[in-house]
Tab-separated table of C-alpha atoms in Angstrom:
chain	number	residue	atom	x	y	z
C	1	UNK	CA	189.738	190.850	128.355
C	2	UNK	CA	191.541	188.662	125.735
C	3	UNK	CA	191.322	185.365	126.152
C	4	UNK	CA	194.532	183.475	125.048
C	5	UNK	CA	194.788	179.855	123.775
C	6	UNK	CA	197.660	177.731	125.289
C	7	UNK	CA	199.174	175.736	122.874
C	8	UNK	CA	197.399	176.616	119.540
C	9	UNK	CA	200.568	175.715	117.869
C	10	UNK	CA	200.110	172.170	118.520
C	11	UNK	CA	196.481	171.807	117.688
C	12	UNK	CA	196.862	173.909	114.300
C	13	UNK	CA	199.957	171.354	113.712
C	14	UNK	CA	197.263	168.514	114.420
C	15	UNK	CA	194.971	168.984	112.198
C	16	UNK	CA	197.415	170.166	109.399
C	17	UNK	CA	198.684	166.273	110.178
C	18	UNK	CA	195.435	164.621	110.196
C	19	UNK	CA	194.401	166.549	107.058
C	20	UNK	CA	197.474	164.910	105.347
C	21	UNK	CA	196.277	160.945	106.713
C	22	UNK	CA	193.177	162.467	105.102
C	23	UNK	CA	194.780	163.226	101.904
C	24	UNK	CA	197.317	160.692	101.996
C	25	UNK	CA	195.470	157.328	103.318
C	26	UNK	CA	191.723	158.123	104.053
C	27	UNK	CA	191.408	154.649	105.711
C	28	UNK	CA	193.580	155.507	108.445
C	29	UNK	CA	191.714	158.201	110.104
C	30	UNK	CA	188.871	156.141	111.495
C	31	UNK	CA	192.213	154.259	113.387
C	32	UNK	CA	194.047	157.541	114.436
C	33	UNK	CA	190.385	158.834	115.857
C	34	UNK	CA	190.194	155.374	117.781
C	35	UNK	CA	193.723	155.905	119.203
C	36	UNK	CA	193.301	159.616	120.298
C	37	UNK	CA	190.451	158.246	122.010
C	38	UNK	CA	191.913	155.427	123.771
C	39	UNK	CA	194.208	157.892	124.700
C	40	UNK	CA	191.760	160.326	125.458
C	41	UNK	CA	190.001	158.119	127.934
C	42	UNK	CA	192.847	156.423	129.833
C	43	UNK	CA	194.150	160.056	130.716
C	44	UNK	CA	190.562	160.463	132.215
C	45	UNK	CA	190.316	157.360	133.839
C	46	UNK	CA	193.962	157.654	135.395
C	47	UNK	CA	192.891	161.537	136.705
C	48	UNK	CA	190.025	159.679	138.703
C	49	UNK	CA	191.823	156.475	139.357
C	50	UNK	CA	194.628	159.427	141.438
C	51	UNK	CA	191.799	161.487	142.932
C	52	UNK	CA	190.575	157.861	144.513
C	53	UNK	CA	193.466	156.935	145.649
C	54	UNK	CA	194.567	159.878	146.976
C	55	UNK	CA	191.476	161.733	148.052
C	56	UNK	CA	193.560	164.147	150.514
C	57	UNK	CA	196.847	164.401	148.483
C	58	UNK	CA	195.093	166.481	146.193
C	59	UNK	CA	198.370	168.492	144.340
C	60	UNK	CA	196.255	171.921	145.266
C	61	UNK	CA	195.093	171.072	149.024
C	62	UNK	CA	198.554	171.643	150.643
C	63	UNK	CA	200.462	175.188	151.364
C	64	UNK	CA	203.608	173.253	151.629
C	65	UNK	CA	205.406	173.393	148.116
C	66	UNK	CA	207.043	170.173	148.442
C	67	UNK	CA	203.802	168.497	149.186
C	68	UNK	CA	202.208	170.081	146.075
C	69	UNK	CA	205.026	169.340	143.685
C	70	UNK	CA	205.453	165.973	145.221
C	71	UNK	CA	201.455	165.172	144.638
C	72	UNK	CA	201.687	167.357	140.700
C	73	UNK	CA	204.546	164.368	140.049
C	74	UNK	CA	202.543	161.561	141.468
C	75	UNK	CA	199.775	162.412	139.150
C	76	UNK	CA	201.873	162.966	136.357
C	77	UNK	CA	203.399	159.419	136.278
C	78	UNK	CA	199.960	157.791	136.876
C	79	UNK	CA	198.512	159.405	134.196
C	80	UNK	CA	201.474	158.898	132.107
C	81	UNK	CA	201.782	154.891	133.262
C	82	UNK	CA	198.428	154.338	132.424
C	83	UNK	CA	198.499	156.543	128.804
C	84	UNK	CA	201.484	154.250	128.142
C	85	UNK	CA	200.024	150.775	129.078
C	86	UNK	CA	196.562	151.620	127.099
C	87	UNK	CA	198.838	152.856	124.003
C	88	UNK	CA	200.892	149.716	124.232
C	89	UNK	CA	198.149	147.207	124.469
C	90	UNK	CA	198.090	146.060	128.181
């Protein structure tokens, strides 16, 4: 079976561009690691922070399309709010 990589594109793209701050300005990285992980972290935090809030809205837990689609964009604008406010300093 061949396993497939979604979105190799984008991580081959990555580390092409954090090979250039490398090259480029070598005291930036240590910040650009620090962001990805802030990042990182409130997308994690936000996943959990939905899940607790919603412990039986789960997007997967309904046969009713609407209700899954409907719980798929709740999650995605929490985790997107809180990616946001973290990136933006709140």
């Amino acid at each position: 079976m061949k396993k497939s990589f979604r979105m190799i594109e984008w991580l081959l793209i990555s580390l092409a561009l954090l090979a250039l701050i490398y090259w480029v300005s070598p005291q930036q990285l240590p910040v650009v690691i620090y962001k990805l992980a802030l990042l990182t972290t409130s997308a994690w935090v936000a996943y959990w922070i939905d899940r607790t809030l919603f412990p039986y809205a789960r997007p997967d837990a309904s046969n009713m399309m609407w209700l899954q689609v409907a719980g798929q964009i709740r999650r995605a604008i929490i985790v997107g709010a809180a990616m946001i406010a973290v990136s933006i300093g709140l």
